[in-house]
Amino acid sequence: MSAELQRLMFSVSLLDQVTGPAGKIKKEMNSVAESSKAAFAQIGIGAAGIAGAGLAMQSLLMPAIEMDRALGEVRSLGVAESALNDLSETALAFSVQYGKSAAEFVSASYDIQSAIAGLSGQELSRFTQAGGVLAAATKSNTATITNYMGTMYGVFKNTADQMGKSQWVEVLAGQTATAVQMFKTTGDNMSAAFTSIGANATAAGISMNEQMAVLGTLQATMSGSEAGTKYKAFLAGVGNAQKQLGLTFTDSNGQMLGMVEILNQLKGKFGETMDVAESDALKKAFGSDEAVSLVKQLMADTNGLASSIDALGKVKGMGKAEEMAAAMVDPWERLGEGIKAVKIAFGQALLPVINPIVDAMADGSNALIAWTKEFPNITRWIGIATAAILGISAALAALTVIVGISKLVWSGLLIVKAVGVAFGALVPSLASIKAAFLALNLVMYANPIGLIVAGVAALVLAIGAAIYWWDDLKKAFMDSSWGQYIIGMINKLIGVLNLVPGIDIGTIGGADISTPNLDAPKQTNLPAGGINKQISNAVSNNSNSSKSVTIGQIVTNQPAASIEQEMLMAGA
């Protein structure tokens, strides 16, 4: 019988002898893995509890913290604490009423205070509230409306100061909201229109309501910025135009007449419509196509323009803006902001107590930094201890992975063993063995699980081969310098693993390790002469018949004819 067949048969019988010690190792590793898994689970539960408590506290305090930050920005502009308290109360009431962010409300007041100097007491709160309501009413954002209000105050400063800033800003919000509704425009477009025209109309003595009516009417066919550009061109050319056309566009005080009066004079000169020659004359008088375009559009409905100017002039408060804003309120947004407002109220009561503790903790960080420099050795050992703890955690986690892999290998060994027993009991003839092995190979290689089993079988054969030639391998390995070095490193690793409770592994090459199966691999329970002799007898005594041959716990009915070739084919 060939040496290859002898080794193959020995490897199969080796399964029973391997599974015993492997089972003990598996049990010990499972115990350590389960302990580490339980420890990791306990750590995870504790960490989750700490994180949950921290998140709950953060959720409770964060709205108040954001509010406190926004108030701090406004405080940096020199606003008195009484004004800040009023601003905070107004912001909370506004957020609940309109479903808008209280912190954003306060942040908007920073921009208003920066743009409008001299706001005091409740004026800052009234400006900010008017801006917030106008933004909601005109479907604009708070930043755009805040810039708009700053621009308008710069344009109408004298009127605002004479009327009172708080009253003026409410009129501004009301007239703007009315204009947006009347001319089907937006807050953004009105802001762009007034930004383009600047203070030119106000310098000419034109009232705010008339400017809004003119710009709003023009926006029926153009954007807000274009409307402002055309109005600005008209104002720039009106002085020269009255001379060129022989008309009077100013009153006895030198102030420009209202737009409706100027348009009526132009109608009297040119009629309801203009031909090409009249348009050229008008362009020559005003000096630009933009001015001519404005005149032609507004002349088409001077009565409507007059009505719009009158309607806007009657607005004396921000009632229209509040009405429009209330119509756009989302009740779910109100509910969300109401919950935030409650959190802010609770947080504002807690922060005076918590903030000193947080400041002390922050100051403690400086102390820790100083200690790390003053006690470098202690710092280093703390770092080493931390790294060691992390290393042990990583090792235990790796052990858990290894145990999982070992379970897979263990399952593969049992499968191989079961397959051998099954074939010994069910296959009656050599032809059946050959067909069954062929079918098994096809199934195994067609299925990923089969590939795993095949790999496990190869591993078992490799272990058997190593045991069979253990003496030669050990001699070649132990007698070499590199072998001794590797053994030393392995023994150090074993020493570290033995620190884990429940693990007690002997060192390689030491007096406390026992390897009877490796040192005497051929001393098994086989009959005299070894497995080779048993297989040879089976072949010679059964040349024309079948006989049961037992190797370990695997029993097969094997015909004697060509058994070596058939076994080699099955193993392949």
XYZ file of C-alpha atoms in Angstrom:
572
model
C 0.000 0.000 0.000
C 1.295 3.457 -0.871
C 2.443 5.954 1.750
C -0.184 8.440 0.549
C -3.015 6.004 1.304
C -1.537 5.181 4.696
C -1.404 8.880 5.655
C -4.937 9.441 4.417
C -6.332 6.568 6.504
C -4.397 7.708 9.543
C -5.765 11.245 9.204
C -9.324 9.950 9.192
C -8.780 7.934 12.375
C -7.136 10.990 13.919
C -10.485 12.803 14.057
C -11.660 11.040 17.198
C -8.357 11.662 18.970
C -8.343 15.388 17.982
C -11.920 16.202 18.942
C -11.428 15.278 22.590
C -8.636 17.738 23.498
C -10.078 20.281 21.083
C -13.386 20.088 22.932
C -11.688 20.939 26.229
C -9.887 23.885 24.679
C -13.121 25.018 23.058
C -14.944 24.848 26.403
C -12.288 26.929 28.168
C -12.191 29.530 25.406
C -15.997 29.681 25.390
C -15.961 30.404 29.108
C -13.501 33.295 28.701
C -15.367 34.591 25.660
C -18.696 34.544 27.479
C -17.174 36.381 30.451
C -15.684 39.044 28.214
C -18.937 39.339 26.281
C -20.864 39.856 29.509
C -18.319 42.453 30.630
C -18.597 44.319 27.336
C -22.397 44.202 27.602
C -22.264 45.589 31.137
C -19.911 48.357 30.064
C -22.197 49.147 27.120
C -25.279 49.365 29.351
C -23.480 51.651 31.791
C -22.115 53.843 29.027
C -25.559 54.016 27.417
C -27.038 55.114 30.744
C -24.447 57.843 31.147
C -24.916 58.966 27.552
C -28.703 58.937 27.956
C -28.518 61.096 31.061
C -26.180 63.501 29.287
C -28.423 63.717 26.223
C -31.487 64.293 28.399
C -29.757 67.131 30.220
C -28.518 68.574 26.928
C -32.016 68.379 25.432
C -33.409 70.229 28.426
C -30.782 72.954 28.556
C -29.756 73.452 24.900
C -32.613 75.847 23.964
C -31.774 77.976 26.991
C -28.061 77.818 26.156
C -28.733 78.992 22.582
C -30.932 81.774 23.923
C -28.257 82.790 26.420
C -25.652 82.916 23.633
C -27.867 85.165 21.510
C -28.511 87.474 24.460
C -24.784 87.572 25.133
C -24.164 88.839 21.592
C -26.678 91.649 22.097
C -25.204 92.395 25.533
C -21.823 92.940 23.857
C -23.299 96.002 22.082
C -23.812 97.730 25.416
C -27.534 97.038 25.772
C -28.786 97.415 29.320
C -29.887 94.340 31.291
C -33.412 95.719 31.620
C -33.673 95.944 27.837
C -32.273 92.423 27.515
C -34.880 91.065 29.950
C -37.636 92.764 27.968
C -36.155 91.390 24.742
C -36.102 87.854 26.157
C -39.746 88.028 27.257
C -40.825 89.445 23.895
C -38.895 86.726 22.055
C -40.601 83.919 24.018
C -44.062 85.404 23.489
C -43.349 85.882 19.776
C -42.107 82.299 19.335
C -45.229 80.811 20.929
C -47.589 83.105 18.977
C -46.075 82.670 15.520
C -44.120 79.409 15.770
C -40.732 81.044 15.137
C -37.425 80.563 16.925
C -36.917 82.728 19.998
C -33.126 82.485 19.661
C -33.296 83.702 16.037
C -35.539 86.540 17.210
C -32.869 87.672 19.654
C -30.119 87.244 17.044
C -32.061 89.552 14.707
C -32.067 92.202 17.410
C -28.261 92.196 17.288
C -28.360 93.272 13.621
C -31.021 95.887 14.342
C -29.075 97.331 17.254
C -25.958 97.443 15.061
C -27.780 99.215 12.213
C -29.876 101.619 14.264
C -27.975 103.528 16.897
C -29.720 104.980 19.895
C -32.389 102.344 20.474
C -33.157 102.176 24.167
C -35.587 100.547 26.578
C -38.403 98.781 24.763
C -37.499 100.211 21.347
C -35.165 97.327 20.556
C -37.876 94.792 21.406
C -40.490 96.656 19.322
C -38.180 96.892 16.304
C -37.303 93.234 16.543
C -40.921 92.154 16.957
C -42.048 94.332 14.032
C -39.324 92.799 11.883
C -40.274 89.252 12.892
C -43.974 89.811 12.221
C -43.233 91.481 8.863
C -40.964 88.600 7.821
C -43.713 86.097 8.595
C -46.377 88.236 6.864
C -44.401 88.754 3.654
C -42.895 85.224 3.353
C -39.415 86.635 3.799
C -36.563 85.646 6.083
C -35.691 87.546 9.225
C -32.231 88.594 7.998
C -33.626 90.242 4.832
C -36.315 92.139 6.737
C -33.807 93.184 9.385
C -31.594 94.728 6.681
C -34.677 96.317 5.132
C -35.653 97.962 8.399
C -32.131 99.270 8.876
C -32.178 100.726 5.342
C -35.622 102.298 5.835
C -34.615 103.859 9.122
C -31.603 105.391 7.423
C -33.849 106.783 4.656
C -36.649 108.051 6.938
C -34.636 108.827 10.063
C -36.068 112.336 10.531
C -39.639 111.089 10.238
C -38.912 108.184 12.639
C -37.335 110.436 15.237
C -40.195 112.937 15.035
C -42.883 110.240 15.228
C -41.064 108.044 17.743
C -39.050 105.026 16.704
C -41.416 102.425 18.165
C -44.488 103.951 16.488
C -42.682 104.543 13.202
C -41.472 100.965 12.917
C -44.997 99.677 13.420
C -46.230 101.962 10.625
C -43.393 100.735 8.435
C -44.338 97.088 9.071
C -48.033 97.800 8.418
C -47.495 99.762 5.198
C -45.019 97.228 3.833
C -47.393 94.322 4.534
C -50.257 96.241 2.899
C -48.128 96.994 -0.164
C -47.114 93.359 -0.482
C -50.758 92.300 -0.376
C -51.941 95.118 -2.654
C -49.335 94.674 -5.402
C -48.819 90.905 -5.130
C -45.134 91.304 -4.414
C -42.893 90.055 -1.580
C -40.919 91.477 1.283
C -37.679 90.600 -0.495
C -38.697 92.590 -3.601
C -39.773 95.609 -1.565
C -36.456 95.504 0.244
C -34.561 95.330 -3.078
C -36.595 98.254 -4.478
C -35.840 100.579 -1.564
C -32.201 99.498 -1.531
C -31.922 100.556 -5.199
C -33.586 103.943 -4.790
C -31.919 104.822 -1.504
C -32.678 108.259 -0.024
C -33.221 110.048 -3.359
C -37.030 110.205 -3.126
C -36.996 111.154 0.543
C -34.510 113.946 -0.196
C -36.997 115.227 -2.775
C -39.729 115.317 -0.103
C -41.656 112.213 -1.211
C -43.555 110.467 1.605
C -42.976 106.831 2.502
C -46.472 105.739 1.486
C -46.118 107.350 -1.963
C -42.749 105.742 -2.557
C -44.231 102.347 -1.646
C -47.171 102.895 -3.997
C -44.930 103.869 -6.929
C -42.507 101.015 -6.400
C -45.305 98.506 -5.811
C -47.146 99.545 -9.000
C -43.978 99.213 -11.071
C -43.401 95.686 -9.723
C -46.444 94.494 -11.652
C -44.144 94.191 -14.706
C -40.622 94.139 -13.264
C -38.523 93.114 -10.288
C -38.098 95.197 -7.169
C -34.516 96.213 -7.933
C -35.479 97.250 -11.502
C -38.395 99.291 -10.182
C -36.047 101.106 -7.805
C -33.578 101.793 -10.653
C -36.313 103.318 -12.871
C -37.668 105.478 -10.047
C -34.159 106.683 -9.276
C -33.614 107.633 -12.953
C -36.896 109.547 -12.985
C -35.926 111.521 -9.871
C -32.507 112.306 -11.324
C -34.031 113.806 -14.479
C -37.139 115.530 -13.160
C -35.424 118.897 -12.599
C -34.095 119.153 -16.144
C -37.327 117.783 -17.598
C -39.485 120.615 -16.313
C -37.203 123.114 -18.032
C -37.106 121.198 -21.307
C -40.843 120.660 -21.352
C -41.857 124.072 -19.967
C -43.676 122.511 -17.009
C -43.450 122.994 -13.229
C -42.820 119.889 -11.118
C -42.064 121.654 -7.786
C -44.132 123.587 -5.254
C -43.520 127.054 -3.892
C -40.978 125.673 -1.401
C -38.978 123.943 -4.114
C -40.149 120.470 -3.091
C -41.104 118.075 -5.850
C -44.782 117.618 -6.490
C -46.399 114.274 -5.973
C -46.120 111.664 -8.719
C -49.800 111.894 -9.630
C -49.585 115.665 -10.168
C -46.500 115.310 -12.382
C -48.144 112.590 -14.447
C -51.281 114.703 -14.896
C -49.146 117.573 -16.253
C -47.450 115.200 -18.698
C -50.824 113.890 -19.792
C -51.958 117.450 -20.456
C -48.938 118.013 -22.694
C -48.699 114.653 -24.508
C -52.157 113.142 -24.070
C -53.103 109.701 -22.748
C -50.653 107.978 -25.107
C -47.395 108.978 -26.782
C -46.185 108.511 -30.315
C -42.544 107.967 -31.254
C -41.732 111.666 -31.525
C -43.256 112.400 -28.145
C -41.353 109.517 -26.579
C -38.099 110.902 -28.008
C -38.917 114.341 -26.625
C -39.650 112.852 -23.210
C -36.389 110.896 -23.280
C -34.482 114.044 -24.180
C -36.120 115.850 -21.279
C -35.515 113.183 -18.606
C -32.262 111.914 -20.070
C -32.872 108.122 -19.911
C -35.022 105.299 -21.208
C -35.634 104.126 -17.601
C -37.432 107.362 -16.739
C -39.553 107.212 -19.905
C -40.493 103.600 -19.113
C -41.682 104.616 -15.630
C -43.782 107.479 -16.961
C -45.474 105.340 -19.619
C -46.386 102.599 -17.141
C -47.706 104.903 -14.428
C -49.637 107.147 -16.876
C -51.740 104.143 -17.858
C -53.574 104.237 -14.497
C -53.005 107.412 -12.538
C -56.284 106.972 -10.664
C -55.209 103.548 -9.426
C -51.867 104.992 -8.302
C -53.629 107.787 -6.424
C -55.870 105.247 -4.701
C -52.897 103.134 -3.646
C -51.054 106.140 -2.214
C -54.132 107.105 -0.218
C -54.698 103.566 1.097
C -51.115 103.206 2.273
C -51.231 106.646 3.897
C -54.102 105.502 6.104
C -52.057 102.668 7.659
C -51.057 103.822 11.163
C -49.940 100.572 12.774
C -48.870 96.990 12.128
C -52.330 95.445 12.334
C -52.269 94.305 8.692
C -48.863 92.676 9.181
C -50.088 90.820 12.274
C -53.208 89.675 10.425
C -51.205 88.329 7.490
C -48.649 86.667 9.762
C -51.359 84.990 11.848
C -52.935 83.562 8.679
C -49.647 81.783 7.844
C -49.012 80.278 11.288
C -48.523 76.505 11.361
C -50.028 75.087 14.592
C -47.403 72.315 14.669
C -44.640 74.907 14.511
C -46.363 76.777 17.330
C -46.439 73.598 19.410
C -42.761 72.879 18.760
C -41.670 76.403 19.603
C -43.967 76.386 22.640
C -42.138 73.330 23.988
C -38.824 75.072 23.341
C -40.097 78.166 25.131
C -40.898 76.068 28.209
C -37.406 74.537 28.081
C -35.913 78.011 27.785
C -37.867 79.186 30.809
C -36.701 76.200 32.883
C -33.170 76.506 31.556
C -32.929 80.189 32.353
C -33.780 79.321 35.948
C -31.159 76.511 36.039
C -28.284 78.120 34.138
C -27.354 80.591 36.919
C -26.765 77.550 39.138
C -25.146 75.289 36.524
C -22.934 77.821 34.760
C -20.609 78.360 37.774
C -20.104 74.582 37.965
C -19.315 74.429 34.260
C -16.893 77.348 34.653
C -15.185 75.536 37.526
C -14.845 72.397 35.400
C -13.359 74.465 32.591
C -10.898 76.036 35.026
C -10.065 72.523 36.223
C -8.904 71.686 32.715
C -6.197 74.321 33.059
C -5.140 72.735 36.345
C -4.930 69.292 34.723
C -2.817 70.689 31.913
C -0.480 72.233 34.458
C -0.239 68.947 36.384
C 0.718 67.010 33.261
C 3.703 69.316 32.865
C 4.575 69.323 36.558
C 4.321 65.537 36.996
C 5.391 64.018 33.673
C 6.081 60.545 35.117
C 2.608 60.231 36.624
C 1.132 61.454 33.341
C 3.106 58.836 31.432
C 2.009 55.977 33.713
C -1.612 57.080 33.509
C -1.265 57.004 29.733
C 0.325 53.546 29.872
C -2.440 52.256 32.175
C -5.080 53.641 29.826
C -3.380 52.015 26.842
C -3.130 48.715 28.768
C -6.835 48.758 29.577
C -7.636 49.433 25.951
C -5.238 46.673 24.909
C -6.871 44.143 27.232
C -10.281 45.167 25.910
C -9.049 44.668 22.360
C -7.541 41.271 23.260
C -10.791 40.070 24.829
C -12.731 41.298 21.816
C -10.313 39.458 19.544
C -10.729 36.342 21.671
C -14.480 36.538 21.152
C -13.888 36.597 17.405
C -11.486 33.668 17.647
C -14.043 31.652 19.604
C -16.587 32.303 16.894
C -14.157 31.044 14.271
C -13.296 28.009 16.410
C -16.986 27.145 16.629
C -17.123 27.189 12.854
C -14.076 24.917 12.610
C -15.493 22.633 15.284
C -18.730 22.323 13.322
C -16.686 21.456 10.248
C -14.884 18.659 12.117
C -18.171 17.172 13.276
C -19.559 17.385 9.751
C -16.551 15.544 8.323
C -16.847 12.904 11.019
C -20.592 12.520 10.431
C -20.039 12.197 6.702
C -17.532 9.367 7.289
C -19.900 7.487 9.619
C -22.810 7.973 7.250
C -20.882 6.614 4.282
C -19.602 3.637 6.306
C -23.180 2.699 7.272
C -25.009 3.402 4.032
C -22.673 2.603 1.144
C -22.560 -1.165 0.462
C -20.131 -1.390 -2.391
C -17.075 0.240 -3.904
C -19.104 1.508 -6.857
C -21.547 3.153 -4.457
C -18.655 4.720 -2.539
C -17.232 6.191 -5.720
C -20.595 7.584 -6.843
C -21.378 8.968 -3.394
C -18.004 10.703 -3.097
C -18.479 12.187 -6.562
C -21.933 13.470 -5.629
C -20.612 14.807 -2.330
C -17.827 16.693 -4.089
C -20.305 18.216 -6.561
C -22.631 19.329 -3.771
C -19.821 20.690 -1.645
C -18.202 22.753 -4.372
C -21.590 24.057 -5.567
C -22.372 25.369 -2.091
C -20.305 27.916 -0.076
C -20.788 25.763 3.023
C -19.182 22.920 1.094
C -16.109 25.007 0.473
C -15.849 25.672 4.211
C -16.153 21.972 4.983
C -13.534 21.182 2.354
C -11.240 23.709 3.965
C -11.809 22.155 7.392
C -11.026 18.718 5.999
C -7.812 20.045 4.513
C -6.953 21.554 7.895
C -7.507 18.201 9.588
C -5.245 16.467 7.078
C -2.584 19.098 7.657
C -2.784 18.558 11.428
C -2.518 14.811 10.938
C 0.515 15.214 8.716
C 2.162 17.480 11.272
C 1.539 14.940 14.036
C 2.785 12.073 11.889
C 6.115 13.766 11.256
C 6.194 15.614 14.594
C 9.531 14.258 15.741
C 11.323 15.373 12.593
C 9.636 18.762 12.565
C 10.281 19.395 16.249
C 13.921 18.477 15.909
C 14.440 20.762 12.904
C 12.522 23.567 14.580
C 13.812 23.359 18.159
C 17.429 23.042 17.162
C 17.443 26.231 15.064
C 18.161 29.708 16.465
C 15.156 31.224 14.712
C 12.988 28.442 16.114
C 14.142 29.198 19.638
C 13.402 32.888 19.070
C 9.868 32.178 17.877
C 9.268 29.802 20.802
C 10.393 32.522 23.202
C 7.954 35.012 21.693
C 5.113 32.486 21.870
C 5.898 31.752 25.526
C 5.711 35.477 26.315
C 2.304 35.654 24.659
C 1.194 32.598 26.649
C 2.313 34.329 29.836
C 0.120 37.336 29.032
C -2.889 35.128 28.264
C -2.413 33.253 31.556
C -3.136 36.543 33.349
C -6.758 36.202 32.255
C -8.825 34.347 34.920
C -9.706 30.833 33.810
C -6.750 30.373 31.445
C -3.730 28.232 32.355
C -1.615 27.316 29.332
C 1.774 25.632 29.618
C 4.785 27.034 27.842
C 6.415 25.433 24.831
C 9.625 23.582 25.564
C 9.156 23.900 29.335
C 8.756 21.234 31.990
C 5.112 22.090 32.602
C 3.803 21.282 29.124
C 2.685 17.822 28.132
C 2.352 16.748 24.525
C 1.878 12.960 24.633
C -0.042 12.897 21.386
C 2.676 14.894 19.627
C 5.710 13.277 21.218
C 4.351 9.774 20.516
C 1.929 10.280 17.660
C 2.063 6.678 16.504
C 1.105 5.141 19.898
C -2.619 4.730 19.360
C -5.095 1.959 20.086
C -4.467 0.372 16.676
C -3.608 -3.381 16.493
C -0.027 -4.523 16.421
C 1.640 -3.469 13.227
C -0.164 -0.141 13.014
C -2.761 1.063 10.646
C -0.596 0.283 7.629
C -0.563 -3.396 8.606
C -4.298 -3.429 9.184
C -5.046 -1.906 5.787
C -2.593 -4.296 4.050
C -4.284 -7.307 5.668
C -7.658 -5.953 4.590
C -6.456 -5.712 1.002
C -4.781 -9.147 0.853
C -7.499 -11.130 2.690
C -10.393 -9.793 0.729
C -9.355 -9.931 -2.874
C -12.723 -11.380 -4.033
C -15.077 -10.310 -1.278
C -16.118 -7.397 0.926
C -15.088 -7.101 4.548
C -15.813 -4.518 7.249
C -12.724 -2.481 8.137
C -12.800 -0.259 11.254
C -10.560 2.784 11.646
C -11.347 4.842 14.752
C -15.124 5.240 14.618
C -15.454 5.287 10.805
C -16.703 2.002 9.352
C -16.898 1.324 5.623
C -17.653 -1.744 3.566
C -14.791 -1.827 1.120
C -14.244 -4.286 -1.753
C -10.659 -5.301 -2.027
C -10.264 -4.703 -5.756
C -8.354 -1.462 -6.569
C -9.045 -0.034 -3.079
C -5.945 2.158 -3.163
C -6.934 3.808 -6.444
C -10.534 4.273 -5.315
C -9.542 5.850 -1.997
C -7.146 8.163 -3.750
C -9.929 9.218 -6.120
C -12.296 9.773 -3.209
C -9.715 11.837 -1.342
C -9.060 13.908 -4.488
